[in-house]
Amino acid sequence: MPALMCVVKPDGVPQLCKTDEIGELCVCSIATGTSYYGLSGMTKNTFEVFPMNSVGAPISEYPFTRTGLLGFVVFSISVLHDERIVVVAEQRPDSTEEDSFQWMSRVLQVGVYCLALVPSNTLPKTPLGGIHLSETKQLFLEGSLHPCNVLMCPHTCVTNLPKPRQKQPEIGPASVMVGNLVSGKRIAQASGRDLGQMEDNDQARKFLFLSEVLQWRAQTTPDHVLYTLLNCRRGHLQDGDHVALVYPPGIDLIAAFYGCLYAGCVPITVRPPHPQNIATTLPTVKMIVEVSRSACMMTTAGICKLLRSKEASAAVDVRTWPPVLDTDDLPKKKPPILYKPSNPDTLAYLDFSVSTTGMLAGVKMSHTATSAFCRSIKLQCELYPSREVAICLDPYCGLGFVLWCLCSVYSGHQSILIPPSELEVNPALWLLAVSQYKVRDTFCSYSVMELCTKGLGLQTESLKSRPLDLSRVRTCVVVAEERPRIALTQSFSKLFKDLGLHPRAVSTSFGCRVNLAICLQGTSGPDPTTVYVDMRALRHDSLPLMESGKILPGVRIIIANPETKGPLGDSHLGEIWVCSGHNASGYFTVYGDEALQSDHFNSRLSFGDTQTIWARTGYLGFLRRTELTDASGGKLPTSVIRTHKSITECAVFTWTNLLVVVVELDGSEQEALDLVPLVTNVVLEEHYLIVGVVVVVDIGVIPINSRGEKQRMHLRDGFLADQLDPIYVAYNM
């Protein structure tokens, strides 16, 4: 739009400034306002300004309008293979934020990528009094400019986003396999050791069902008081009914689980609602109970009271709960007949987990798969009756549930159970138990590791005197169905190194919904290694990939092309497929329509070994020699976290076709606006995506569950309900 702009001295006569001299911006255009209604004096001072040249003569016969903005700097930055215009202007102290944004919005219609307003007289100066252009640009790129207002316009300025690739006919899977063989590359396939034949001294292996193993152990080793407390009131339940077990971590949960097996019911472990956060935790309980079609709920008297409270009534419709059985008030009469399944392939239990995207996924575990799972872990970790294992994680799904409730019964070892909630009162409880019982193997979650790192960071010297000795720890395995949090595990290892913890002892497991444990660091595994991979095929830079243990016995891995379903060669990125006796049987759905997900659990290669049935994990990875490396995960949050030292965590979600990036700020609130252009730039440069909204929040606002997984759906709900209490929200135009 035709317009004239000049810079005049802010005080006195509106005389033109010299080059690089700071002054107030004045605009002459037909698009500006003409007056203040009813305020003739202010109108003359604002809308009828005639700038003077050095000899005192007006430079134009047309009046100029004061913007209220002081001197500015214009430079360009390279974003997505093009130069983008950035304007940094000083804001007058008497200019309101609304006036500034109106002016900024008008300016941004002419292709300005970013407009930043800084307080008056804060732009860096040259020795001669001009504005230091290069230093201003450097501060902007470093995130140290500290603007008071930022407005970005990537949607209208960035017009060279890459178009989707045209689908080209690819080489078939047979040709890929032949090419690998000709070039000397072996097929990317690996497996754990063979489970072996049944041994005479392995009595547990002779039983098809864990309930039989428990009976045998109760008869042969009655000193295990834990296993003699089990009983169950069948009530009106029928064989095969689903029962939701809503218990805090403890012995009651284990007793209720085996009680269900003896009653012929299918147990589903459910995390109880948090008493201080019923509004957000109880709906998840209700959803799992409904989706699993539970005919009954078993719980303690305290949770029964909580489910019937006024707070619970406000969160969900308590009238639709199935019958609730209080196991604190059970009859002492022993049931006359213990149920025994007719077929080992029948359903043993359901494993429900809420993903980080808010999707509830329940998988079916048969008795055969459950026994194979326990045997695989027994061989990998060398578990036998004289061993002691410390477990500090939530026992509601995945490997955490198996370690808490099943493995001790199968292997006969003693499990030292430490509920993670206890660490909120005493952060040292887990490590003190490991030291006191001289435990060699322990399992924990990322949340437990984080609690210890934060709560005991300044107490290592006092812990030495207690005394706390971790030198006997051989394996400390973090259990989580997510990508490794390398920074956390490294800081944990470094912090407790002085207490005897060996860095190689700390590792992470790898599992997913189709197979709850694919890799696990065992007693005789090699040293964990970090592989740095050239990430050009996955996008820019390099990424450290943490080794996640040794493939479990009885597990076979192959890397396949997810589209052609053909096998790939070594070091080629593809989907991880797994074949194992402890694979889940399939997804459990309310409507019984499992055809849509059958491909996940019953896939075959299109070429090569077409007879083996594989389960598709949905994770990308590659095989390097015989090591499985998981290369999947959130590359976008990683890119954002790298942009500025004050960003500690990041999560992304979509909102009405806009990409929302939430970052946690560890620093002064003055730095919040520095992050907006940096976040927008890096996502655009590395991922070819335009950020619609940047939300800067305090540390700890991004919700993380007990397994260390970011809860993006809860974060999205909090954003839409305006409950995040953000430091700053930037809506990119």
XYZ file of C-alpha atoms in Angstrom:
733
model
C 0.000 0.000 0.000
C 1.472 3.485 -0.896
C 2.855 5.196 2.193
C 5.712 7.361 3.434
C 7.576 6.780 6.669
C 10.115 8.922 8.466
C 11.844 9.093 11.821
C 11.614 12.300 13.867
C 13.082 13.364 17.164
C 10.733 12.305 19.991
C 10.897 15.626 21.853
C 10.326 19.190 20.705
C 9.955 20.123 17.055
C 9.378 17.058 14.817
C 12.763 17.293 13.122
C 14.076 14.447 10.945
C 16.654 12.171 12.534
C 19.920 11.226 10.921
C 20.717 7.705 9.680
C 20.822 5.170 12.557
C 19.584 7.811 15.002
C 16.760 6.655 17.259
C 13.520 8.569 16.942
C 9.747 8.208 16.690
C 8.254 6.607 13.597
C 5.750 8.709 11.628
C 3.607 7.434 8.747
C 1.889 9.273 5.905
C -0.772 7.080 4.309
C -4.432 7.161 3.305
C -4.872 4.004 5.386
C -4.193 5.648 8.748
C -6.745 7.292 11.010
C -7.472 11.006 10.699
C -8.347 12.163 14.212
C -9.437 11.372 17.741
C -13.177 11.904 18.064
C -13.853 15.041 20.110
C -10.190 15.569 21.073
C -8.904 18.317 18.813
C -5.735 18.963 20.839
C -4.566 15.349 20.783
C -5.584 15.097 17.134
C -3.261 17.941 16.184
C -0.310 16.443 18.089
C -0.825 12.911 16.740
C -2.466 13.059 13.301
C -1.257 16.446 12.000
C 2.511 16.243 12.276
C 4.671 18.000 9.631
C 8.271 16.732 9.917
C 10.985 19.382 9.375
C 14.292 18.988 7.567
C 17.626 20.352 8.796
C 16.798 23.927 7.643
C 13.385 23.916 9.356
C 11.217 23.407 6.241
C 8.415 20.787 6.064
C 9.386 17.722 4.001
C 5.840 17.265 2.667
C 2.596 19.137 2.269
C 0.706 16.150 3.646
C 0.446 15.505 7.395
C 2.103 12.496 9.049
C 0.723 10.372 11.896
C 2.762 9.541 14.990
C 2.953 5.757 15.676
C 4.179 5.962 19.259
C 7.100 3.717 18.309
C 10.728 4.709 18.530
C 13.635 3.794 16.265
C 13.890 0.374 14.719
C 16.227 -2.120 13.136
C 15.434 -4.157 10.054
C 17.447 -7.260 9.184
C 16.850 -10.672 7.679
C 17.381 -14.192 8.955
C 17.589 -17.363 6.908
C 14.658 -19.673 7.593
C 13.733 -22.552 5.302
C 16.097 -21.601 2.468
C 14.911 -18.000 2.247
C 15.623 -14.635 3.874
C 12.875 -13.525 6.267
C 12.390 -9.889 7.309
C 12.682 -9.126 11.030
C 11.819 -5.699 12.450
C 12.947 -4.754 15.964
C 11.456 -1.473 17.181
C 11.555 0.450 20.447
C 8.228 1.199 22.101
C 7.545 4.587 23.687
C 6.835 4.412 27.415
C 3.477 6.192 26.954
C 2.355 3.891 24.117
C -0.130 1.197 25.107
C 0.216 -2.425 24.144
C -3.069 -2.263 22.195
C -1.800 0.631 20.058
C 1.424 -1.219 19.420
C -0.316 -4.396 18.325
C -2.645 -2.499 15.989
C 0.381 -0.945 14.329
C 2.223 -4.266 14.308
C -0.735 -5.988 12.666
C -0.834 -3.391 9.896
C 2.893 -3.652 9.287
C 2.787 -7.443 9.167
C 0.476 -7.398 6.168
C 3.410 -6.457 3.944
C 5.473 -9.605 4.410
C 7.330 -9.021 7.678
C 8.188 -12.395 9.252
C 8.700 -11.161 12.811
C 8.152 -7.857 14.583
C 9.611 -7.451 18.055
C 9.063 -4.454 20.325
C 11.661 -3.688 22.968
C 11.528 -1.071 25.750
C 12.694 2.408 24.811
C 16.415 3.082 24.715
C 17.406 -0.606 25.008
C 18.678 -1.351 21.498
C 22.472 -1.770 21.452
C 24.334 1.312 20.210
C 27.458 1.828 18.146
C 30.263 4.090 19.489
C 28.927 6.943 17.329
C 25.413 6.684 18.788
C 23.720 4.726 16.021
C 21.928 1.397 16.383
C 24.249 -1.627 16.334
C 22.622 -3.790 13.669
C 24.793 -6.912 13.885
C 24.646 -7.065 17.692
C 20.859 -6.682 17.633
C 20.593 -9.553 15.174
C 22.923 -11.686 17.288
C 20.881 -11.068 20.442
C 17.698 -11.951 18.546
C 19.121 -15.251 17.292
C 20.544 -16.153 20.712
C 17.266 -15.466 22.490
C 18.793 -12.680 24.590
C 17.030 -9.623 23.152
C 14.241 -9.688 25.798
C 11.427 -7.996 23.810
C 8.287 -6.771 25.537
C 6.015 -7.722 22.608
C 6.444 -10.168 19.731
C 4.250 -10.746 16.715
C 5.088 -13.321 14.062
C 3.452 -13.934 10.719
C 4.793 -17.224 9.315
C 1.483 -18.282 7.759
C 1.472 -15.462 5.189
C 5.227 -15.003 4.769
C 6.386 -18.587 4.323
C 5.232 -19.694 0.901
C 7.897 -22.254 0.059
C 6.850 -25.148 2.278
C 7.785 -28.415 0.554
C 4.961 -30.157 -1.231
C 4.191 -33.789 -0.400
C 6.319 -36.192 -2.338
C 4.748 -37.856 -5.309
C 4.421 -41.567 -4.734
C 6.960 -43.297 -6.943
C 6.839 -46.988 -7.760
C 9.217 -48.612 -5.313
C 11.468 -51.592 -5.612
C 9.595 -54.690 -4.517
C 10.466 -56.565 -1.317
C 11.884 -59.514 -3.244
C 14.304 -57.266 -5.124
C 15.352 -55.593 -1.872
C 16.092 -58.946 -0.265
C 18.048 -60.195 -3.292
C 19.973 -56.922 -3.425
C 20.960 -57.255 0.231
C 22.146 -60.813 -0.295
C 24.141 -59.884 -3.407
C 25.808 -56.947 -1.646
C 26.753 -59.143 1.304
C 24.330 -57.637 3.824
C 22.451 -60.007 6.048
C 18.754 -59.623 6.749
C 18.069 -57.373 9.750
C 16.885 -60.102 12.073
C 17.867 -60.955 15.634
C 16.584 -63.077 18.472
C 17.112 -63.782 22.121
C 18.371 -67.121 23.340
C 16.180 -70.181 23.079
C 13.819 -70.750 25.967
C 15.026 -74.358 25.992
C 13.330 -77.562 26.948
C 11.625 -78.196 30.250
C 14.108 -79.067 32.974
C 13.382 -81.581 35.703
C 14.288 -79.122 38.445
C 12.137 -76.362 36.992
C 8.872 -77.334 38.662
C 7.158 -74.071 37.761
C 7.660 -74.851 34.074
C 5.552 -78.022 34.411
C 2.401 -76.042 35.143
C 0.394 -74.378 32.400
C -1.212 -71.757 34.630
C 0.155 -69.344 37.214
C -2.688 -70.266 39.552
C -1.317 -73.840 39.628
C 2.197 -72.537 40.267
C 0.885 -70.535 43.201
C -0.858 -73.593 44.681
C 2.335 -75.619 44.317
C 4.442 -72.939 45.995
C 1.925 -72.557 48.828
C 2.189 -76.306 49.487
C 5.961 -76.663 49.135
C 7.052 -73.325 50.635
C 4.334 -72.323 53.121
C 6.650 -69.712 54.677
C 5.749 -67.401 51.813
C 2.958 -65.772 53.798
C 2.179 -63.506 50.853
C 0.676 -66.372 48.910
C -1.405 -67.934 51.672
C -3.727 -64.967 52.149
C -5.568 -65.419 48.882
C -9.277 -66.035 48.752
C -12.166 -64.610 46.759
C -15.902 -64.306 47.247
C -17.449 -65.267 43.942
C -20.751 -63.596 44.669
C -22.828 -63.447 41.493
C -19.876 -63.622 39.100
C -19.748 -66.157 36.300
C -16.770 -67.855 34.702
C -15.109 -65.457 32.290
C -16.554 -62.272 33.806
C -14.240 -59.267 33.746
C -13.370 -57.761 37.130
C -11.717 -54.358 37.609
C -9.153 -54.338 40.438
C -8.896 -50.788 41.787
C -6.163 -51.002 44.434
C -3.182 -48.937 45.509
C 0.174 -50.692 44.974
C 0.455 -53.442 47.564
C -0.253 -57.004 48.610
C -4.027 -56.555 48.264
C -3.646 -56.067 44.524
C -1.687 -59.325 44.167
C -4.165 -61.219 46.339
C -7.134 -59.895 44.367
C -5.491 -60.803 41.053
C -4.983 -64.455 41.978
C -8.358 -64.540 43.673
C -9.903 -63.648 40.316
C -7.972 -66.438 38.584
C -9.217 -68.960 41.165
C -12.774 -67.706 40.690
C -12.552 -68.053 36.903
C -12.696 -64.297 36.293
C -10.551 -62.084 34.058
C -8.797 -59.369 36.125
C -8.046 -55.838 34.893
C -5.744 -53.767 37.101
C -6.790 -50.113 37.306
C -4.960 -47.219 38.936
C -7.216 -45.819 41.707
C -8.266 -42.156 41.557
C -6.042 -39.672 43.358
C -7.847 -38.298 46.442
C -6.538 -34.769 45.795
C -7.292 -34.862 42.063
C -10.543 -36.768 41.637
C -11.879 -34.548 38.849
C -9.162 -35.588 36.380
C -8.232 -39.113 37.554
C -11.668 -40.640 38.197
C -12.920 -40.303 34.566
C -9.990 -42.478 33.446
C -11.007 -45.159 35.951
C -14.588 -44.970 34.706
C -13.461 -45.208 31.085
C -11.363 -48.341 31.692
C -14.170 -50.004 33.665
C -16.659 -49.305 30.881
C -14.415 -50.183 27.939
C -13.272 -53.434 29.584
C -16.922 -54.378 30.222
C -16.182 -55.159 33.863
C -19.006 -56.934 35.657
C -17.648 -56.027 39.075
C -15.111 -53.791 40.815
C -12.924 -55.022 43.662
C -11.264 -52.485 45.922
C -10.554 -51.469 49.513
C -12.939 -49.834 51.964
C -11.156 -46.489 51.635
C -11.483 -46.392 47.859
C -15.118 -47.570 48.112
C -15.814 -44.514 50.227
C -13.959 -42.325 47.744
C -16.009 -43.671 44.815
C -19.228 -42.685 46.600
C -18.071 -39.233 47.713
C -19.556 -35.904 46.594
C -16.401 -35.120 44.632
C -16.795 -38.380 42.709
C -20.452 -37.624 41.976
C -19.425 -34.286 40.493
C -16.847 -35.925 38.216
C -18.777 -38.966 36.915
C -22.195 -40.568 37.134
C -21.688 -42.890 40.119
C -25.031 -44.584 39.468
C -23.573 -46.386 36.456
C -20.755 -48.096 38.372
C -20.913 -51.907 38.296
C -21.232 -53.652 41.685
C -18.344 -52.692 43.983
C -16.872 -55.442 46.181
C -15.100 -54.321 49.362
C -12.341 -56.909 49.876
C -11.598 -55.597 53.378
C -14.809 -57.347 54.425
C -14.481 -60.840 52.948
C -15.809 -64.080 54.460
C -13.233 -66.349 56.074
C -14.785 -69.407 54.461
C -12.532 -71.020 51.883
C -14.142 -71.589 48.459
C -14.823 -75.316 47.937
C -13.574 -75.514 44.336
C -10.766 -73.599 42.676
C -11.374 -72.814 39.025
C -8.979 -74.291 36.465
C -9.068 -73.038 32.858
C -9.891 -75.653 30.260
C -7.486 -74.251 27.665
C -4.152 -72.442 28.206
C -4.937 -70.164 25.266
C -7.928 -68.649 27.060
C -7.775 -65.094 28.357
C -5.785 -64.645 31.588
C -6.028 -60.870 32.056
C -6.482 -57.588 30.215
C -3.729 -54.975 30.160
C -5.036 -51.411 29.726
C -2.865 -48.357 29.252
C -3.577 -44.742 28.288
C -1.173 -43.465 25.636
C 0.327 -39.976 25.630
C -2.205 -38.962 22.991
C -5.085 -39.926 25.288
C -5.964 -43.172 23.501
C -6.974 -46.063 25.747
C -5.488 -49.320 24.454
C -6.220 -52.661 26.089
C -4.490 -55.869 25.011
C -5.422 -59.482 25.739
C -2.930 -61.753 27.480
C -3.546 -65.505 27.440
C -2.374 -67.978 30.075
C 0.195 -69.322 27.610
C 1.592 -65.864 26.903
C 1.663 -65.010 30.610
C 3.675 -68.116 31.503
C 6.050 -67.566 28.570
C 6.524 -63.958 29.675
C 7.445 -64.964 33.217
C 9.840 -67.672 32.022
C 11.550 -65.279 29.635
C 12.157 -62.742 32.425
C 13.305 -65.503 34.779
C 15.991 -66.618 32.323
C 17.030 -63.087 31.391
C 17.404 -61.878 34.988
C 18.462 -65.247 36.486
C 15.676 -65.256 39.052
C 15.545 -68.099 41.590
C 14.087 -68.502 45.121
C 17.086 -67.119 47.009
C 17.182 -63.901 44.990
C 15.796 -60.561 46.154
C 14.576 -57.948 43.672
C 13.493 -54.398 44.565
C 10.572 -53.039 42.545
C 9.542 -49.389 42.713
C 7.023 -48.713 39.950
C 3.286 -48.662 39.381
C 1.801 -52.160 38.946
C -1.084 -51.394 36.610
C 0.096 -52.218 33.096
C 2.926 -53.544 30.986
C 6.142 -54.906 32.422
C 5.516 -53.104 35.717
C 2.428 -55.223 36.400
C 4.200 -58.465 35.450
C 7.147 -57.742 37.744
C 4.893 -56.746 40.646
C 2.238 -59.475 40.501
C 3.429 -62.431 38.409
C 7.184 -62.998 38.403
C 7.600 -63.811 42.100
C 4.958 -66.511 41.889
C 6.553 -68.069 38.818
C 10.232 -67.807 39.793
C 9.951 -67.996 43.576
C 12.237 -65.034 44.271
C 11.394 -62.428 46.893
C 10.100 -59.129 45.550
C 10.601 -56.088 47.753
C 7.640 -53.910 46.772
C 7.985 -50.152 47.215
C 4.955 -48.073 46.127
C 6.190 -44.985 44.227
C 3.838 -42.770 46.236
C 5.923 -43.498 49.350
C 8.847 -41.636 47.788
C 6.872 -38.399 47.932
C 7.207 -38.641 51.721
C 10.707 -40.150 51.824
C 12.636 -39.848 48.522
C 15.416 -42.086 49.861
C 13.147 -45.050 50.697
C 13.804 -46.994 47.489
C 17.589 -46.597 47.522
C 17.764 -47.308 51.262
C 15.848 -50.558 50.698
C 18.194 -51.502 47.853
C 21.172 -50.883 50.132
C 19.717 -52.518 53.244
C 18.660 -55.736 51.504
C 21.859 -55.795 49.399
C 19.774 -56.009 46.258
C 21.577 -56.727 42.992
C 18.675 -56.082 40.617
C 16.074 -53.351 40.865
C 13.366 -51.935 38.626
C 11.941 -48.423 38.703
C 10.074 -45.872 36.587
C 11.226 -42.531 35.223
C 9.093 -40.703 37.776
C 10.848 -42.572 40.606
C 14.247 -41.748 39.130
C 13.229 -38.103 38.818
C 11.982 -37.970 42.421
C 15.310 -39.336 43.652
C 17.341 -36.985 41.471
C 15.453 -33.887 42.608
C 14.804 -34.901 46.204
C 18.252 -36.299 47.021
C 20.457 -34.068 44.888
C 21.848 -32.217 47.908
C 21.820 -35.154 50.345
C 24.438 -37.514 48.928
C 26.920 -36.745 51.717
C 24.357 -37.385 54.455
C 23.263 -40.598 52.713
C 26.836 -41.886 52.843
C 26.755 -41.657 56.616
C 23.445 -43.541 56.992
C 25.109 -45.633 55.312
C 23.787 -46.091 51.782
C 25.826 -48.389 49.536
C 24.776 -49.027 45.925
C 27.917 -50.864 44.844
C 26.119 -54.228 44.817
C 23.551 -53.075 42.236
C 24.147 -55.032 39.049
C 21.151 -53.828 37.045
C 18.861 -50.843 37.581
C 16.265 -51.034 34.828
C 13.868 -48.204 34.016
C 10.515 -49.591 32.852
C 8.486 -47.444 30.452
C 6.733 -47.778 27.102
C 8.365 -44.630 25.724
C 11.638 -43.385 24.310
C 14.581 -43.291 26.741
C 15.073 -40.094 28.729
C 18.834 -40.103 28.375
C 19.469 -36.835 30.225
C 17.612 -38.128 33.301
C 19.376 -41.500 33.398
C 22.765 -39.832 32.976
C 22.139 -37.302 35.748
C 20.888 -40.118 38.030
C 24.014 -42.189 37.354
C 26.289 -39.202 37.908
C 24.536 -38.138 41.119
C 24.758 -41.543 42.824
C 28.145 -42.534 41.449
C 29.745 -41.516 44.761
C 27.425 -43.957 46.554
C 28.836 -46.855 44.537
C 26.347 -47.003 41.657
C 28.102 -48.198 38.516
C 27.092 -46.211 35.397
C 26.698 -49.372 33.308
C 24.131 -50.707 35.783
C 21.494 -48.176 34.697
C 19.591 -49.115 31.557
C 16.107 -48.963 30.098
C 13.699 -51.617 28.900
C 11.887 -51.537 25.578
C 8.318 -52.700 25.133
C 5.055 -51.667 23.551
C 1.411 -52.669 23.450
C 1.826 -55.729 21.198
C 4.727 -57.059 23.290
C 5.181 -55.672 26.785
C 8.904 -56.491 26.993
C 11.090 -56.924 23.918
C 14.454 -55.864 25.348
C 15.669 -55.914 28.935
C 19.150 -55.570 30.393
C 19.928 -58.954 31.909
C 22.648 -60.224 34.199
C 25.075 -61.260 31.456
C 24.434 -58.629 28.812
C 27.191 -56.553 27.230
C 27.984 -53.021 28.354
C 25.326 -50.540 27.212
C 26.519 -48.475 24.274
C 25.446 -45.186 22.755
C 25.325 -45.104 18.968
C 25.461 -41.753 17.171
C 23.672 -42.018 13.863
C 23.800 -39.798 10.803
C 20.187 -38.619 10.810
C 19.912 -37.297 7.250
C 17.360 -39.971 6.431
C 15.400 -39.065 9.566
C 16.093 -35.323 9.286
C 18.832 -32.986 10.398
C 21.617 -33.348 12.940
C 22.645 -36.404 14.926
C 20.772 -38.052 17.749
C 22.185 -40.228 20.553
C 20.321 -43.532 20.707
C 20.482 -45.387 24.004
C 20.783 -49.160 23.980
C 17.814 -50.752 25.749
C 19.168 -54.069 26.913
C 19.369 -57.516 25.443
C 16.571 -59.160 23.473
C 14.584 -61.381 25.834
C 14.752 -65.175 25.476
C 12.150 -66.505 23.079
C 11.847 -63.179 21.240
C 12.633 -62.765 17.536
C 13.025 -59.376 15.889
C 12.993 -58.404 12.246
C 13.064 -55.005 10.563
C 10.460 -54.745 7.800
C 9.334 -52.139 5.316
C 5.974 -50.979 6.754
C 4.492 -50.467 3.276
C 5.764 -53.436 1.253
C 6.097 -55.731 4.315
C 9.414 -56.973 2.967
C 12.492 -57.660 5.142
C 15.240 -55.034 5.259
C 18.994 -55.338 5.622
C 21.300 -54.365 8.463
C 21.355 -50.670 9.423
C 18.272 -49.890 7.320
C 15.499 -48.033 9.095
C 12.147 -49.814 9.159
C 9.326 -50.991 11.395
C 10.183 -53.333 14.259
C 8.267 -56.607 14.021
C 8.357 -59.110 16.872
C 7.579 -62.813 17.152
C 7.353 -64.160 20.680
C 5.449 -66.542 22.866
C 4.467 -63.636 25.116
C 3.007 -61.428 22.393
C -0.444 -60.103 23.247
C -3.332 -61.899 21.535
C -4.891 -58.711 20.209
C -6.605 -55.493 21.186
C -9.707 -55.662 23.360
C -12.560 -53.522 22.044
C -16.066 -52.894 23.336
C -17.783 -53.698 20.081
C -15.802 -56.826 19.339
C -14.672 -55.487 15.956
C -11.023 -56.489 16.011
C -10.585 -56.880 12.243
C -9.150 -53.368 11.956
C -6.263 -54.169 14.308
C -5.738 -57.826 13.372
C -2.860 -56.816 11.116
C -0.959 -55.587 14.176
C -0.821 -59.053 15.715
C -0.994 -61.388 12.703
C 1.309 -60.022 10.007
C 3.392 -62.020 7.561
C 6.320 -60.967 5.433
C 5.515 -60.580 1.752
C 8.772 -62.296 0.789
C 11.281 -64.605 2.443
C 9.928 -66.294 5.571
C 6.230 -65.941 4.815
C 5.070 -68.547 7.350
C 6.068 -66.874 10.622
C 3.395 -64.700 12.233
C 4.734 -61.368 13.468
C 3.290 -58.564 15.567
C 3.851 -55.024 14.309
C 5.051 -52.665 17.038
C 4.546 -49.406 15.126
C 8.048 -48.315 16.210
C 10.804 -47.473 13.762
C 14.230 -48.921 14.368
C 17.201 -50.687 12.864
C 19.502 -53.554 13.708
C 23.217 -53.007 14.109
C 24.849 -56.423 14.242
C 22.706 -58.156 16.863
C 21.643 -55.039 18.747
C 18.212 -53.539 18.386
C 18.142 -49.761 18.414
C 14.828 -47.977 18.724
C 14.932 -44.854 16.568
C 11.370 -43.777 17.092
C 10.155 -40.895 19.189
C 9.402 -37.208 19.322
C 11.988 -35.523 17.143
C 10.045 -32.248 17.147
C 10.197 -31.710 20.953
C 13.884 -32.616 20.851
C 14.521 -29.911 18.263
C 12.645 -27.343 20.349
C 14.488 -28.192 23.578
C 17.825 -27.670 21.816
C 16.973 -24.122 20.747
C 17.478 -22.406 24.118
C 19.173 -23.321 27.369
C 16.143 -22.233 29.408
C 13.739 -24.723 27.757
C 13.548 -27.787 30.005
C 10.606 -29.662 28.479
C 8.374 -29.475 25.428
C 5.129 -31.036 24.243
C 3.087 -30.515 21.091
C -0.523 -31.087 20.085
C -2.936 -29.881 17.434
C -5.837 -27.493 17.890
C -8.243 -26.668 15.028
C -5.574 -27.360 12.396
C -2.989 -25.335 14.310
C 0.194 -26.779 15.762
C 0.517 -25.803 19.432
C 3.964 -25.996 21.050
C 4.143 -25.816 24.858
C 7.563 -25.187 26.411
C 8.573 -25.092 30.065
C 10.800 -22.133 30.984
C 13.557 -22.511 33.562
C 14.584 -18.912 33.981
C 13.333 -15.364 34.229
C 9.921 -14.542 32.781
C 11.756 -11.849 30.844
C 13.109 -14.624 28.608
C 9.643 -15.927 27.668
C 9.232 -13.770 24.568
C 12.742 -14.649 23.386
C 11.588 -18.239 22.945
C 8.715 -17.492 20.538
C 10.764 -16.756 17.384
C 13.323 -19.433 18.242
C 10.661 -22.139 18.573
C 8.905 -21.003 15.397
C 12.186 -20.941 13.465
C 13.455 -24.382 14.471
C 10.164 -26.170 13.786
C 9.922 -24.485 10.400
C 13.564 -25.140 9.517
C 13.842 -28.755 10.668
C 10.317 -30.124 10.340
C 8.704 -27.934 7.652
C 5.771 -27.136 9.937
C 4.329 -23.736 10.844
C 3.712 -23.239 14.550
C 0.309 -21.677 15.171
C 0.579 -21.098 18.927
C 3.590 -20.979 21.252
C 2.758 -21.365 24.951
C 5.442 -20.636 27.555
C 4.696 -22.147 30.977
C 6.417 -22.751 34.303
C 8.350 -25.913 35.111
C 6.099 -28.889 35.904
C 3.014 -27.681 34.032
C 3.287 -30.316 31.284
C 1.535 -33.338 32.867
C 3.639 -36.494 33.088
C 2.250 -39.810 34.316
C 3.958 -42.238 36.659
C 5.683 -43.954 33.731
C 7.337 -40.693 32.702
C 5.163 -40.206 29.617
C 3.865 -36.765 28.688
C 0.065 -36.615 28.763
C -0.608 -34.487 25.690
C -4.380 -34.853 25.802
C -4.519 -33.613 29.409
C -2.257 -30.741 28.368
C -4.552 -29.914 25.452
C -7.627 -30.005 27.704
C -5.907 -27.697 30.182
C -4.980 -25.286 27.390
C -8.526 -25.169 26.020
C -9.962 -24.718 29.523
C -7.462 -21.918 30.252
C -6.033 -23.806 33.232
C -2.312 -23.742 32.378
C -1.643 -20.280 33.869
C 0.912 -19.584 31.110
C 3.688 -17.016 31.298
C 3.042 -15.989 27.694
C 0.918 -17.185 24.776
C 1.909 -16.171 21.250
C -0.626 -16.600 18.455
C 1.346 -16.551 15.218
C -0.639 -14.804 12.483
